[in-house]
Structure formats: C-alpha cells, structure tokens
Coordinates of C-alpha atoms in Angstrom, one line a residue:
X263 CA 0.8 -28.5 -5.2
X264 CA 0.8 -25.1 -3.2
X265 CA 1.1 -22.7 -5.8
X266 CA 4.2 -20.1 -5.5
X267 CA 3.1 -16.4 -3.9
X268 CA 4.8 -14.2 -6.3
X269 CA 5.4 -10.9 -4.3
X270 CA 5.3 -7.8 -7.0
X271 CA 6.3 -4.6 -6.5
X272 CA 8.4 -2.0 -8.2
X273 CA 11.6 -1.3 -5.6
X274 CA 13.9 1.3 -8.4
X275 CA 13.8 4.2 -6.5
X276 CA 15.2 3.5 -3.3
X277 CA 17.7 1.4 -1.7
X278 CA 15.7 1.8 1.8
X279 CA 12.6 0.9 0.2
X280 CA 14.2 -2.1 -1.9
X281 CA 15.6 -3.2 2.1
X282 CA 11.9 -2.7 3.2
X283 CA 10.6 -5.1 0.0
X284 CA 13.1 -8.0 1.1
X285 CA 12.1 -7.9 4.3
X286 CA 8.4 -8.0 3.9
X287 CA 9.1 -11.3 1.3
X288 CA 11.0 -13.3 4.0
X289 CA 8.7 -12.4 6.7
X290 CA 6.1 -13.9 4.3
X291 CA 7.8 -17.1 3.5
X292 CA 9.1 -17.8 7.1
X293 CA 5.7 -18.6 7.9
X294 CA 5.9 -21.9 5.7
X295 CA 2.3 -21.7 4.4
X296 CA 3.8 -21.1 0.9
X297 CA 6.7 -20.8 -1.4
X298 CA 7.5 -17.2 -1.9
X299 CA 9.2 -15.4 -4.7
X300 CA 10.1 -11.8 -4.9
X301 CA 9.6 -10.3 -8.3
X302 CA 11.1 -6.6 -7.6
X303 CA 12.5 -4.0 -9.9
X304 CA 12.0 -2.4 -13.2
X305 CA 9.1 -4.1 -15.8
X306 CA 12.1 -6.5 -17.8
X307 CA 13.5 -7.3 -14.1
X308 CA 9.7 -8.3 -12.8
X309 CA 9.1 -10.7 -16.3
X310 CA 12.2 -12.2 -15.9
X311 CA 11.3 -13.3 -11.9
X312 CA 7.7 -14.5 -12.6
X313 CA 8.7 -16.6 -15.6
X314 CA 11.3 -18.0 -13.6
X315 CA 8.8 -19.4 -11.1
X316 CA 7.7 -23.0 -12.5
X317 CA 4.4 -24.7 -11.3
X318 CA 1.3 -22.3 -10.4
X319 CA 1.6 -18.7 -8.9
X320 CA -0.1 -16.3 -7.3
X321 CA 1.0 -13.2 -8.1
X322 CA -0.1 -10.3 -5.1
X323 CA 0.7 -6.8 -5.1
X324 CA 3.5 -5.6 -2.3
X325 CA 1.9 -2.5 -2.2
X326 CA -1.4 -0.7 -1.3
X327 CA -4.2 0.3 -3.6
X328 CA -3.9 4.4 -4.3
X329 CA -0.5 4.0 -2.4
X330 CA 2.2 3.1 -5.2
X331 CA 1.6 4.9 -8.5
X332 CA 5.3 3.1 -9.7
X333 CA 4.3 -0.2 -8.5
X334 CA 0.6 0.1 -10.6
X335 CA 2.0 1.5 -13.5
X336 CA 4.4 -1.6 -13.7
X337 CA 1.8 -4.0 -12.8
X338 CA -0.3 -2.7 -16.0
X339 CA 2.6 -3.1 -18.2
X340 CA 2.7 -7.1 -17.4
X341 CA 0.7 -8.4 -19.4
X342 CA -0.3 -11.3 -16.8
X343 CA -3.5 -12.5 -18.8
X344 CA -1.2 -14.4 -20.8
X345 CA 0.5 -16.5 -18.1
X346 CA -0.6 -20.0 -17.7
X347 CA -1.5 -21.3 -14.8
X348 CA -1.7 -18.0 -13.0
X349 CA -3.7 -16.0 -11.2
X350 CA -3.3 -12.3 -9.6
X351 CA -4.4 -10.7 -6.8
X352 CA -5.8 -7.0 -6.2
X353 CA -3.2 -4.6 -4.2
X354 CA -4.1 -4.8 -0.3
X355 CA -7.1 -2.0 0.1
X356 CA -10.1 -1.1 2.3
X357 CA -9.4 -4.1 5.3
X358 CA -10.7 -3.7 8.0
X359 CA -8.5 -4.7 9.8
X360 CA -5.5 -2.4 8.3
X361 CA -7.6 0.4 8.9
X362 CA -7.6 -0.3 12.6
X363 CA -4.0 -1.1 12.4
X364 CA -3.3 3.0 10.9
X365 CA -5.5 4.3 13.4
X366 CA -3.7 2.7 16.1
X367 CA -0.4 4.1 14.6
X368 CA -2.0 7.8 15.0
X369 CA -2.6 7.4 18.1
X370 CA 1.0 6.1 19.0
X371 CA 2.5 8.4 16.9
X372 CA 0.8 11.4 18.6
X373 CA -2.1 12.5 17.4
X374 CA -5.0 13.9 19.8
X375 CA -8.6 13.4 19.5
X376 CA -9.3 17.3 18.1
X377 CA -6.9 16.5 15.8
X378 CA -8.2 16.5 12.0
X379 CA -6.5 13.8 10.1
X380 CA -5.1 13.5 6.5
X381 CA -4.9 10.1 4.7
X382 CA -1.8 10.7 2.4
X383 CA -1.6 8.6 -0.9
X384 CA 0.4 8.5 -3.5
X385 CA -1.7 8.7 -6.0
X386 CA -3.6 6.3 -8.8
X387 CA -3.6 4.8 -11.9
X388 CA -7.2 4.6 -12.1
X389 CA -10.8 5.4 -10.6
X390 CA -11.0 1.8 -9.2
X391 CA -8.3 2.8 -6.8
X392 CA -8.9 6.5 -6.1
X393 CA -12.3 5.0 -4.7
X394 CA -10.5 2.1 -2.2
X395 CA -8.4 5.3 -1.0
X396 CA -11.9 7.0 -0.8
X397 CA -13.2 4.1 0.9
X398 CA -10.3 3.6 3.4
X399 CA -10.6 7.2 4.2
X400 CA -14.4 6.8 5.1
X401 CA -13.3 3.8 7.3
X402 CA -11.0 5.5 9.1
X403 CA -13.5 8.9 9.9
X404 CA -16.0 6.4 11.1
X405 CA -13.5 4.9 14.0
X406 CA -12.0 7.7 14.6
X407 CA -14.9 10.0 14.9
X408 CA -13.6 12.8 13.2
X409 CA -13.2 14.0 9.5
X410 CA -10.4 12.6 7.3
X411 CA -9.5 14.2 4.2
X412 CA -7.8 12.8 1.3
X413 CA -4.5 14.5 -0.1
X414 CA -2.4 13.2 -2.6
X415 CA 1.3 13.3 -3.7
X416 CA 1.0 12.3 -7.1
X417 CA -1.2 12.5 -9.9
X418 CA -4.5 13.4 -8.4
X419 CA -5.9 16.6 -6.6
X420 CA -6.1 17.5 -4.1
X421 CA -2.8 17.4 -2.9
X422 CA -1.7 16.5 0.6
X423 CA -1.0 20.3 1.7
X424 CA -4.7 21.4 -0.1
X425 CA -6.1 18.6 2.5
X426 CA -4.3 19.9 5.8
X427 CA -5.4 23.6 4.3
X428 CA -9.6 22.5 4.2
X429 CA -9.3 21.0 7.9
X430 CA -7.3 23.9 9.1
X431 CA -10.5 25.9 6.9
X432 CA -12.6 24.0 8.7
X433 CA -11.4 24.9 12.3
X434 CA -9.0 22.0 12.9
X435 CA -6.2 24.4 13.8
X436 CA -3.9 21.0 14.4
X437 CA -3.8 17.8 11.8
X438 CA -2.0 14.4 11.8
X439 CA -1.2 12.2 8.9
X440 CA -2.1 8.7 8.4
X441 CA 0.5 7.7 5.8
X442 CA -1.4 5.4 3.2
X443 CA 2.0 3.5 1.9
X444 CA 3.3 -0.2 2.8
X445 CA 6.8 0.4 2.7
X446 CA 9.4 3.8 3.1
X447 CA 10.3 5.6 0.4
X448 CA 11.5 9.4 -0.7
X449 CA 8.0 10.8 -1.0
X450 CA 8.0 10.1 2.7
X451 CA 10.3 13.1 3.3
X452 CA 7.9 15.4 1.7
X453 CA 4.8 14.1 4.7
X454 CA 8.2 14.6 7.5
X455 CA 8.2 18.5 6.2
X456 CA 4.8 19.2 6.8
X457 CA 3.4 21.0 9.8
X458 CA 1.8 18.2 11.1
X459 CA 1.2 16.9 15.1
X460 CA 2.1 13.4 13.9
X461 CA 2.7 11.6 10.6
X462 CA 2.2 7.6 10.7
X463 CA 5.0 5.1 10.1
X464 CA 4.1 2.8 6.7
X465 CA 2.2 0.1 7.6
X466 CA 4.8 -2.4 6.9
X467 CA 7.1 -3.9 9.3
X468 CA 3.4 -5.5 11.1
X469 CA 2.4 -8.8 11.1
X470 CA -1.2 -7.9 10.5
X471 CA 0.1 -7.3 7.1
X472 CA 1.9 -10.7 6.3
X473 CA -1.5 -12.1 7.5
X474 CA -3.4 -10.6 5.2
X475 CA -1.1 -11.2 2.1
X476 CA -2.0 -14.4 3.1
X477 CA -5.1 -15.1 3.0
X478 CA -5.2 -13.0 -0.1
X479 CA -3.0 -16.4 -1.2
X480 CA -5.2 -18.9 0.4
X481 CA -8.2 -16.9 -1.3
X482 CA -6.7 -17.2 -4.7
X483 CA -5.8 -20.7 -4.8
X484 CA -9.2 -22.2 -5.6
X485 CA -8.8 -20.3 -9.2
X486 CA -6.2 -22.0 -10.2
X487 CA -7.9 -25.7 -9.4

C-alpha cells in the first residue's frame, strides 16, 4: 500500500497564499505516484485532516526550512510522535537543485552580476533551521560568485533592510533579493517596497518543486515498512 502524502502547512493568513497551497497539493497528486491529502489551516483544522487520512502517511512540510515561521510553529504543536503508522518529513531545505532553481529566478527577474544579493527568510523556530537558511545562503554565494547576505522578516536579526545596508556598506551600491518562501503571502509586500534591482518570485508554481516533495515521499516510505 502506497502510503498517503499528507501536505502540511499553515494557509490562515491569506486567501492568496491558501490559493497558492491548493494548487501546489493537486499539482502533486496529478502526478499519480501517490495519494495526496492537504492538511491546511489553523493546529485543530491540521489534526482533524491527518486523522482523517486512514492507512500509512507521510506527512511533508509545504513550506521551506527558515521560510515559514507560522507553518513551524504549527508543525511543533502536532504532536506527530504519537501517530501510528506515520512518519514525517523535514521542510524542503539546502537542495541543490532549488538553489539553482532561485538563482535562475534572479537572473530572470533582473539582477546583474555586480549586484549583491539578499536571501530573505522569514524567520525560525529553531537553530536547526537558521543554519539550512545559513547553508542555502552559502550555496547560493558559491554559484553565483558573489556575497549573499542573510536578512530576516521575523524573529531573528538581522533583518532584511540591516542585510541590503552591510552590502551597500560593503560597496555593492545595487542589491537583488532572492525570496526564500514557497508560496505568496503578505510579508511579500514588505520585500516589493524595498529598494531593490530585482526581488525573486516564491519558488512555487515550478515543477522542480513537486519533484522534490516527491522523492522526499519515496525517501520516507521505507520507515514505515
């Protein structure tokens, strides 16, 4: 029996990101490879989905690591270590192949090659995922060539303006943003007012990323024979 991918996320705070989810969950099960459940909203909302879900699961995180601070926090409040017959998944992180997804999307978004660049997060819940932002970040400097710093919207310093201040300190008079976020949301609004050459689109709509929810599936499966 295939077990169930169940897609978790927290999708409360905006009906454009909630659209975003949905779409992401049926690009998923159109491929076939699995059944696929959504398990969106508030912590009681998320329960109720996963315990509606008979027969094994995999539950994997709709969101990046360092890239949702709503999404983690609910994810922590789950209590999954109780569920039988389950088995969870870490949020999508330092791949390489995302990371050569975002810097393609700088480049077709506009940034130049004397360009410093920003990776913006959201923030974190915890040291494990300030170091995969950390870790993307150094990725992303290494095939691009040039520094990247970190900035932050939430919850950890520095913040996304203290990290376009340093490059600009540091003689990069022009900076782009690499937008560390799966999905839209309203904290995108606050990237869109900065003076920045070019700000990223979320990584989501991109096949690259149904491929590699995935294999996170395939990956997981053997734990729960």
């Amino acid at each position: 029996m295939v077990p169930t991918m169940v897609l978790v996320a927290d999708d409360s705070r905006d009906a454009h990101r909630r659209e975003a989810l949905r779409g992401l969950a049926e690009a998923v099960a159109e491929r076939g490879e699995a059944p696929v459940s959504a398990a969106f909203g508030s912590p009681d909302e998320v329960r109720a989905a996963i315990r509606a879900v008979r027969g094994p699961k995999v539950l994997v995180p709709a969101f990046v690591a360092g890239g949702d601070v709503a999404s983690a926090h609910l994810l922590t409040q789950l209590d999954l270590g109780r569920m039988e017959d389950s088995c969870q998944t870490s949020p999508l992180g330092a791949v390489p192949s995302i990371v050569a997804d975002l810097a393609g999307r700088l480049a077709e978004s506009g940034r130049r090659p004397d360009d410093g660049v920003v990776l913006a997060a959201d923030g974190t819940t915890g040291t494990e995922e300030r170091q995969v932002v950390m870790d993307v970040a150094r990725m992303l400097s290494r095939r691009l060539s040039t520094p990247v710093q970190v900035g932050y919207l939430r919850t950890w310093a520095p913040t996304v303006l203290d990290a376009v201040a340093r490059l600009r300190r540091d003689g990069h008079d022009q900076v782009a943003v690499a937008a560390w976020r799966l999905v839209d949301g309203p904290d995108f609004d606050l990237l869109r007012r900065l003076d920045a050459t070019a700000i990223t689109a979320p990584l989501w709509p991109s096949e690259l990323v149904v491929d590699t929810l995935l294999a996170q599936h395939r990956a997981a499966k053997g734990r729960l024979t």
